[in-house]
Coordinates of C-alpha atoms in Angstrom, one line a residue:
M1 CA 18.3 -14.7 -4.5
S2 CA 17.0 -18.0 -6.5
T3 CA 14.2 -17.6 -8.3
L4 CA 12.7 -21.2 -8.9
P5 CA 9.7 -22.8 -10.7
G6 CA 7.3 -23.9 -8.0
P7 CA 4.9 -26.3 -7.2
R8 CA 1.6 -26.5 -9.3
G9 CA 2.4 -23.7 -11.1
T10 CA 3.5 -21.3 -8.5
R11 CA 6.7 -19.1 -8.7
M12 CA 8.9 -19.4 -5.7
F13 CA 11.9 -17.0 -4.6
V14 CA 14.5 -18.3 -2.0
E15 CA 17.2 -16.3 0.1
A16 CA 18.9 -18.6 2.1
S17 CA 20.8 -17.0 5.2
G18 CA 22.2 -19.1 8.2
D19 CA 22.7 -15.9 10.2
T20 CA 19.8 -17.0 12.7
P21 CA 17.5 -20.3 13.5
L22 CA 14.7 -18.5 12.2
V23 CA 12.5 -18.8 8.8
W24 CA 10.1 -16.6 7.4
F25 CA 7.8 -17.3 4.6
E26 CA 5.0 -15.7 2.6
V27 CA 2.4 -17.2 0.3
C28 CA 1.2 -14.0 -1.8
A29 CA -2.0 -14.5 -3.8
Q30 CA -1.9 -11.9 -6.4
S31 CA -5.1 -10.2 -6.2
G32 CA -6.4 -7.7 -3.7
A33 CA -9.1 -5.4 -2.3
S34 CA -9.3 -4.0 -5.4
S35 CA -11.1 -6.4 -7.0
D36 CA -14.0 -6.3 -4.1
P37 CA -17.3 -6.3 -6.2
F38 CA -18.5 -2.8 -6.4
G39 CA -21.2 -2.0 -3.2
V40 CA -19.1 -5.0 -1.0
E41 CA -16.0 -3.3 -0.3
G42 CA -14.4 -4.8 2.6
L43 CA -15.0 -8.3 1.4
T44 CA -11.5 -9.4 0.7
R45 CA -10.2 -8.0 3.9
H46 CA -12.9 -9.7 6.0
A47 CA -12.6 -13.3 4.0
S48 CA -8.4 -12.9 4.9
M49 CA -9.3 -11.9 8.5
L50 CA -11.6 -14.7 8.8
A51 CA -9.5 -17.2 7.3
R52 CA -6.8 -16.8 10.2
R53 CA -9.4 -17.2 12.8
G54 CA -9.5 -20.7 13.2
A55 CA -8.4 -23.6 10.6
G56 CA -8.3 -27.8 10.4
D57 CA -8.9 -29.1 13.8
L58 CA -8.2 -25.7 15.4
D59 CA -10.5 -23.1 16.4
R60 CA -9.2 -19.5 16.8
A61 CA -8.3 -19.7 20.2
A62 CA -6.7 -22.9 19.6
L63 CA -4.5 -22.2 16.4
D64 CA -3.5 -19.0 18.5
E65 CA -2.8 -21.1 21.3
A66 CA -0.4 -23.8 19.2
L67 CA 1.2 -21.0 17.2
D68 CA 2.0 -19.4 21.0
G69 CA 3.5 -22.5 22.1
L70 CA 6.0 -22.5 19.1
G71 CA 7.1 -19.2 19.4
A72 CA 5.6 -18.2 16.0
V73 CA 3.5 -16.1 14.1
L74 CA 1.0 -16.5 11.1
D75 CA -0.5 -13.6 9.7
V76 CA -2.8 -12.5 7.3
A77 CA -2.4 -8.8 5.2
A78 CA -4.9 -7.6 2.4
G79 CA -3.9 -5.1 0.6
R80 CA -5.1 -3.3 -2.6
D81 CA -3.4 -5.5 -5.1
T82 CA -2.3 -8.8 -2.9
V83 CA -3.5 -11.1 0.0
T84 CA -0.5 -12.5 2.0
L85 CA -0.3 -15.1 4.6
S86 CA 3.2 -14.7 6.3
G87 CA 5.1 -17.0 8.8
L88 CA 7.9 -16.6 11.1
C89 CA 9.5 -19.3 13.1
L90 CA 12.3 -21.1 14.8
T91 CA 13.9 -23.8 12.3
R92 CA 13.2 -26.7 14.5
N93 CA 9.5 -25.7 14.3
L94 CA 9.2 -25.1 10.8
D95 CA 7.5 -28.2 10.0
R96 CA 4.6 -27.7 12.5
V97 CA 4.3 -23.7 11.7
V98 CA 4.0 -25.0 7.6
D99 CA 1.0 -27.9 8.6
L100 CA -0.6 -24.8 10.3
A101 CA -0.3 -22.5 7.6
A102 CA -1.0 -24.9 5.0
D103 CA -4.5 -25.4 7.0
V104 CA -5.3 -21.8 7.1
L105 CA -4.8 -21.8 3.1
A106 CA -6.7 -24.8 2.5
A107 CA -9.0 -25.5 5.1
P108 CA -10.0 -22.1 7.3
R109 CA -13.0 -22.9 9.1
F110 CA -15.0 -19.5 8.5
E111 CA -17.2 -20.2 11.6
A112 CA -20.4 -18.3 12.3
L113 CA -19.4 -16.8 15.3
E114 CA -15.9 -15.2 13.9
H115 CA -18.2 -13.9 11.0
E116 CA -20.4 -12.2 13.1
R117 CA -17.9 -11.0 15.6
L118 CA -15.6 -9.6 12.7
L119 CA -18.6 -7.8 11.2
R120 CA -19.1 -6.1 14.8
E121 CA -15.5 -5.1 15.0
T122 CA -15.0 -4.0 11.3
P123 CA -17.0 -1.0 12.2
Q124 CA -14.9 0.0 15.2
V125 CA -12.0 0.0 13.2
I126 CA -13.8 2.7 10.5
D127 CA -14.6 4.8 13.9
E128 CA -10.9 4.9 15.0
I129 CA -10.2 6.3 11.4
H130 CA -12.7 8.8 11.7
D131 CA -10.8 9.9 15.3
D132 CA -7.4 10.1 13.7
D133 CA -7.4 13.2 11.4
S134 CA -4.5 11.7 9.4
S135 CA -5.7 8.3 8.5
L136 CA -9.3 9.9 7.9
A137 CA -7.3 12.3 5.3
T138 CA -6.0 9.2 3.5
R139 CA -9.3 7.6 3.3
W140 CA -10.9 10.9 2.0
F141 CA -8.1 11.5 -0.4
D142 CA -8.0 8.0 -1.9
R143 CA -11.5 8.0 -2.3
E144 CA -11.4 11.9 -4.1
C145 CA -8.1 11.3 -6.2
A146 CA -9.5 9.7 -9.1
P147 CA -13.1 8.4 -8.2
G148 CA -14.3 5.3 -10.1
H149 CA -10.5 4.3 -10.2
A150 CA -10.0 0.7 -8.7
Y151 CA -7.6 2.3 -5.9
A152 CA -10.2 4.8 -5.0
R153 CA -12.5 2.3 -3.0
T154 CA -11.7 1.4 0.6
S155 CA -10.1 -1.9 1.3
V156 CA -11.8 -1.4 5.0
G157 CA -15.2 -1.1 3.8
T158 CA -18.1 1.4 4.6
T159 CA -21.2 0.8 7.1
A160 CA -23.3 -0.1 4.3
S161 CA -20.8 -2.3 2.2
L162 CA -20.2 -4.4 5.4
A163 CA -24.0 -5.1 5.9
R164 CA -23.5 -7.1 2.3
I165 CA -20.8 -9.3 3.4
D166 CA -22.1 -12.6 3.8
R167 CA -19.8 -15.6 5.1
D168 CA -19.9 -18.0 2.3
A169 CA -19.1 -14.9 -0.1
A170 CA -16.1 -14.7 2.1
A171 CA -15.2 -18.4 1.8
A172 CA -15.7 -18.1 -2.2
T173 CA -13.3 -15.1 -2.3
W174 CA -10.5 -16.7 -0.4
R175 CA -11.0 -20.1 -2.6
R176 CA -10.8 -17.8 -5.7
L177 CA -7.8 -16.2 -4.5
F178 CA -5.5 -18.9 -3.4
V179 CA -5.3 -21.1 -6.3
P180 CA -1.9 -22.3 -7.4
R181 CA -1.6 -20.5 -10.3
N182 CA -2.3 -17.0 -8.9
V183 CA 0.4 -17.7 -5.9
L184 CA 3.7 -16.6 -5.1
I185 CA 6.0 -18.4 -2.7
G186 CA 8.7 -16.5 -1.0
V187 CA 10.9 -18.5 1.8
A188 CA 14.1 -16.7 3.5
G189 CA 16.6 -17.8 6.2
D190 CA 17.9 -21.0 7.6
V191 CA 16.6 -23.3 4.5
D192 CA 18.3 -24.4 1.5
E193 CA 16.6 -24.8 -1.9
D194 CA 15.7 -28.3 -1.5
R195 CA 13.7 -27.2 2.1
A196 CA 12.1 -24.4 0.5
A197 CA 10.6 -26.4 -2.2
T198 CA 9.1 -29.0 0.1
I199 CA 7.8 -26.4 2.3
A200 CA 6.0 -24.6 -0.9
Q201 CA 5.0 -28.2 -1.8
R202 CA 3.3 -28.5 1.6
L203 CA 1.8 -25.1 1.5
V204 CA -0.3 -25.6 -1.9
E205 CA -0.7 -28.9 -2.2
R206 CA -4.2 -29.2 -0.9
L207 CA -5.5 -25.5 -2.7
P208 CA -8.0 -26.1 -5.4
D209 CA -7.5 -25.7 -8.9
G210 CA -8.6 -23.1 -11.0
P211 CA -8.0 -20.0 -12.8
P212 CA -6.3 -16.9 -11.9
P213 CA -9.3 -14.3 -11.1
P214 CA -9.3 -11.1 -13.5
L215 CA -7.6 -8.2 -12.4
P216 CA -9.4 -4.8 -12.1
A217 CA -8.7 -2.3 -15.1
F218 CA -6.4 0.5 -14.3
D219 CA -7.5 3.3 -16.4
E220 CA -4.7 6.2 -16.3
G221 CA -6.6 8.2 -18.4
A222 CA -9.3 8.2 -15.7
A223 CA -8.1 11.1 -13.6
P224 CA -10.6 14.1 -13.5
R225 CA -9.5 17.2 -14.6
G226 CA -9.5 20.4 -12.7
R227 CA -8.7 21.6 -9.6
R228 CA -11.0 20.2 -6.8
L229 CA -11.3 20.8 -3.3
V230 CA -12.8 18.2 -0.4
V231 CA -12.7 20.1 3.1
V232 CA -13.7 17.2 5.6
D233 CA -15.5 19.3 8.5
K234 CA -14.4 18.0 12.1
A235 CA -15.5 20.3 14.8
D236 CA -13.1 22.3 17.0
R237 CA -9.7 21.3 15.2
T238 CA -7.0 23.4 15.5
Q239 CA -4.8 21.6 12.6
A240 CA -5.7 21.0 9.2
Q241 CA -4.5 17.5 7.9
L242 CA -3.4 18.3 4.3
R243 CA -3.4 15.8 1.0
L244 CA -3.2 16.9 -2.1
G245 CA -2.3 15.3 -5.7
H246 CA -3.4 13.2 -8.5
L247 CA -3.6 9.9 -10.6
G248 CA 0.1 9.4 -11.2
P249 CA 1.9 6.9 -13.7
R250 CA 2.2 3.1 -12.7
W251 CA 5.2 2.1 -10.3
G252 CA 7.7 0.2 -12.7
G253 CA 6.8 2.3 -15.9
D254 CA 9.3 3.5 -18.0
D255 CA 9.8 6.7 -16.1
T256 CA 9.8 5.6 -12.9
P257 CA 13.6 6.5 -12.3
A258 CA 13.0 9.9 -13.2
M259 CA 10.0 10.0 -10.6
L260 CA 11.6 8.6 -7.8
L261 CA 14.7 11.3 -8.5
L262 CA 11.7 13.8 -8.6
E263 CA 10.1 12.3 -5.3
T264 CA 12.9 12.5 -3.4
A265 CA 14.4 15.6 -4.1
F266 CA 10.9 17.1 -3.9
G267 CA 9.5 15.7 -0.5
G268 CA 11.8 12.5 0.1
M269 CA 14.3 13.8 2.4
F270 CA 14.8 16.7 5.2
S271 CA 16.5 18.8 2.5
S272 CA 14.0 18.5 -0.1
R273 CA 11.8 21.7 -1.5
L274 CA 8.7 20.8 0.6
M275 CA 10.4 20.1 4.0
Q276 CA 12.8 23.2 3.6
E277 CA 9.8 25.5 2.6
I278 CA 7.0 24.1 4.8
R279 CA 9.4 23.3 7.7
V280 CA 12.4 24.5 8.0
K281 CA 11.7 27.9 6.9
R282 CA 8.4 29.1 7.9
G283 CA 7.5 26.2 10.7
W284 CA 4.1 25.5 9.5
S285 CA 4.3 21.8 9.7
Y286 CA 6.4 19.2 11.4
G287 CA 6.8 17.2 8.4
A288 CA 5.8 17.8 4.7
G289 CA 6.7 15.2 1.9
C290 CA 5.6 13.3 -1.2
S291 CA 5.2 10.2 -2.5
L292 CA 4.5 8.2 -5.8
R293 CA 2.3 5.3 -4.3
R294 CA 3.7 2.1 -5.3
S295 CA 1.2 -0.3 -6.8
R296 CA 0.5 -2.8 -9.6
G297 CA -1.7 -0.2 -11.4
A298 CA -1.6 3.8 -11.7
H299 CA -1.7 4.9 -8.4
W300 CA -1.2 8.7 -6.8
F301 CA 1.1 11.4 -6.6
E302 CA 0.4 12.3 -3.1
M303 CA 1.9 15.4 -1.4
W304 CA 1.0 16.0 2.5
M305 CA 1.5 18.1 6.1
A306 CA -0.1 19.3 9.0
T307 CA -0.5 22.8 9.7
A308 CA -2.5 25.2 12.0
I309 CA -5.8 25.6 11.1
E310 CA -4.7 29.4 10.6
V311 CA -2.1 29.1 7.8
A312 CA -3.5 25.9 5.8
G313 CA -4.7 28.0 3.1
D314 CA -0.9 29.3 3.0
A315 CA 0.6 26.4 2.9
A316 CA -1.7 24.8 0.4
A317 CA -1.0 27.8 -1.8
L318 CA 2.8 27.2 -1.3
T319 CA 2.4 23.5 -2.2
L320 CA 0.9 24.2 -5.5
Q321 CA 3.1 27.1 -6.2
L322 CA 6.4 25.1 -5.7
Y323 CA 4.5 21.7 -7.5
G324 CA 3.9 24.1 -10.7
D325 CA 7.9 25.2 -10.5
L326 CA 8.9 21.9 -10.5
V327 CA 6.8 20.7 -13.3
A328 CA 7.8 24.1 -15.2
R329 CA 11.9 24.0 -14.2
G330 CA 12.3 20.5 -12.9
L331 CA 15.2 19.8 -10.7
T332 CA 18.3 21.5 -10.9
A333 CA 21.7 19.8 -11.5
D334 CA 22.6 19.7 -7.7
E335 CA 19.5 18.7 -6.7
I336 CA 19.5 15.4 -9.0
D337 CA 23.3 14.3 -7.8
F338 CA 21.9 14.7 -4.0
A339 CA 18.9 12.7 -4.5
R340 CA 20.6 10.2 -6.6
S341 CA 23.6 9.8 -3.9
Y342 CA 20.5 9.5 -1.2
L343 CA 18.8 7.1 -3.1
V344 CA 22.2 4.7 -3.7
G345 CA 23.3 5.3 -0.2
S346 CA 19.8 4.4 1.6
M347 CA 19.2 1.2 -1.0
P348 CA 21.1 -1.0 1.4
F349 CA 19.1 -0.5 4.3
H350 CA 16.2 -1.7 2.4
L351 CA 18.0 -5.1 1.5
A352 CA 19.9 -5.8 4.7
T353 CA 18.3 -9.1 5.8
A354 CA 17.3 -12.1 3.9
R355 CA 13.8 -11.2 4.8
Q356 CA 13.9 -8.2 3.1
R357 CA 15.4 -8.9 -0.2
M358 CA 12.5 -12.1 -0.5
Q359 CA 9.9 -10.0 0.3
L360 CA 10.8 -6.9 -2.0
A361 CA 11.2 -10.1 -4.9
V362 CA 7.8 -10.9 -3.8
R363 CA 6.2 -7.8 -4.0
D364 CA 8.0 -6.8 -7.5
V365 CA 6.4 -10.0 -9.0
A366 CA 3.5 -9.1 -8.0
F367 CA 3.2 -5.9 -9.4
G368 CA 4.0 -7.3 -12.4
L369 CA 7.8 -6.4 -12.4
A370 CA 11.4 -8.7 -12.7
P371 CA 12.0 -10.0 -8.8
D372 CA 14.9 -8.0 -8.9
Y373 CA 13.5 -4.3 -9.9
T374 CA 13.8 -2.5 -6.8
A375 CA 16.9 -4.0 -5.7
T376 CA 18.9 -2.7 -8.9
L377 CA 17.0 0.3 -9.6
P378 CA 19.7 2.7 -8.5
D379 CA 21.5 1.5 -11.4
R380 CA 18.9 3.0 -13.4
L381 CA 19.4 6.5 -11.9
A382 CA 22.6 6.8 -13.3
D383 CA 22.3 8.2 -16.7
L384 CA 19.7 10.5 -15.8
G385 CA 20.0 14.4 -16.1
V386 CA 17.9 17.4 -16.1
D387 CA 16.5 17.0 -19.2
E388 CA 15.4 13.7 -18.8
V389 CA 14.0 14.7 -15.2
R390 CA 11.9 17.7 -16.5
A391 CA 10.5 15.7 -19.4
A392 CA 9.2 12.8 -16.9
A393 CA 8.0 15.9 -14.8
A394 CA 5.8 17.4 -18.0
R395 CA 4.5 14.0 -18.7
H396 CA 3.1 12.9 -15.5
L397 CA 2.8 15.7 -13.0
R398 CA 0.0 18.1 -13.3
P399 CA -0.5 21.0 -11.2
D400 CA -3.6 22.2 -12.8
D401 CA -5.4 18.8 -12.0
V402 CA -4.8 18.7 -8.2
V403 CA -7.2 17.6 -5.6
T404 CA -6.6 18.9 -2.3
V405 CA -8.4 17.3 0.7
A406 CA -8.2 19.0 4.3
V407 CA -9.4 17.5 7.6
T408 CA -10.3 20.4 9.5
T409 CA -13.0 23.0 10.7
A410 CA -14.5 23.9 7.7
A411 CA -16.0 27.6 9.2
D412 CA -12.4 28.3 9.9
A413 CA -10.4 27.0 6.8
S414 CA -12.9 26.7 3.8
D415 CA -12.6 30.1 2.6
A416 CA -8.4 30.4 2.8
L417 CA -8.4 27.0 1.1
T418 CA -10.9 28.2 -2.0
Q419 CA -8.7 31.4 -2.3
A420 CA -5.5 28.7 -1.9
T421 CA -6.4 26.4 -4.9
G422 CA -9.2 28.5 -6.7
A423 CA -11.9 25.8 -6.3
A424 CA -15.0 25.6 -5.0
A425 CA -14.9 24.1 -1.5
T426 CA -17.0 20.7 -1.5
I427 CA -17.9 20.4 2.6
V428 CA -18.5 16.6 3.7
A429 CA -19.0 15.4 7.1
H430 CA -16.0 13.6 8.8
D431 CA -18.4 10.3 9.3
A432 CA -20.0 10.4 6.2
Y433 CA -17.4 7.9 4.7

């Protein structure tokens, strides 16, 4: 991986590989949906999707047709921390695809017709979330885990916030995001550094000057104290989608290696404690796991499972008990060794292609880390033992402050969940958010 100063104050990451005649590139703005104005959630996503719907001399249909004719892909993805334009094409078509990408970046059309169409389409996305219990549980958990935190707000939007999005604001948001000093450029595949530098120059040469937009504040002390229970009421459920967790530490902090071992041994493998106790021994859920969310700021430590409604309370109670034991006693030496072996052995799968290596480098830098942070993370696990892992658990895991979100039929499950968590149930309609 070559890390280079890019044109106009950008940073550039190049991973050359001539194995196939393909080139991948990414233009990553280091700001995302967590910076949406309050009450206008969904603005960054809307701006990002609208920018892709026609640019330069081409409307949406013509742009799609041009890409199809080149066998190429241009996508825009809006996350909480970043907005990324990504491209994939054959080497022989690279120049033409870069021209199209440069138009999307610097000259999106933001047509009124597409703006109105997208405003009609996005409520359908929200309806699809309401229909899918797993997605709905995640949406409500994000909202309830640490209210007021930058990541607690939806990137898709709500019915009310979508009504406040106007076309001029969307265009201004895009222009504010894609200024050179806020941009990372990744190129991978059948290119050398000189060709990559030329590509980068063409991608950003027409972008407006300006300062990087300010980042939202990420307050690790904002987490509510005490256990809470939110039951998302949905009629005629036979299952309960459960999410349990709290605000965790920032990915990339000093304790990330220890947290990675905790995550893996507790809920990241088939042999992990959660999977063994919830699925293998009791058959309560097909899967059970946990994860520390990977983001620029402090984000959630989350546990999940989907149980039959009759055992939802028992599953929540056991999960909280296991979580308390994890904090009190940490991991055994054998668990640490096995988790470490698993992580070291699985890392090559995340670094197998030039595209993966480039994308990880771009993500790490967008998170404020070194470009090789993820790739070298297994090396940081070597010296961690029982005491270090237990100390990290004590610093960051808070079983007494867990919020439990359950998507289920409240009349059939809320009493058992209240008994399991020790928290009074707040019951909300499934389509209230």
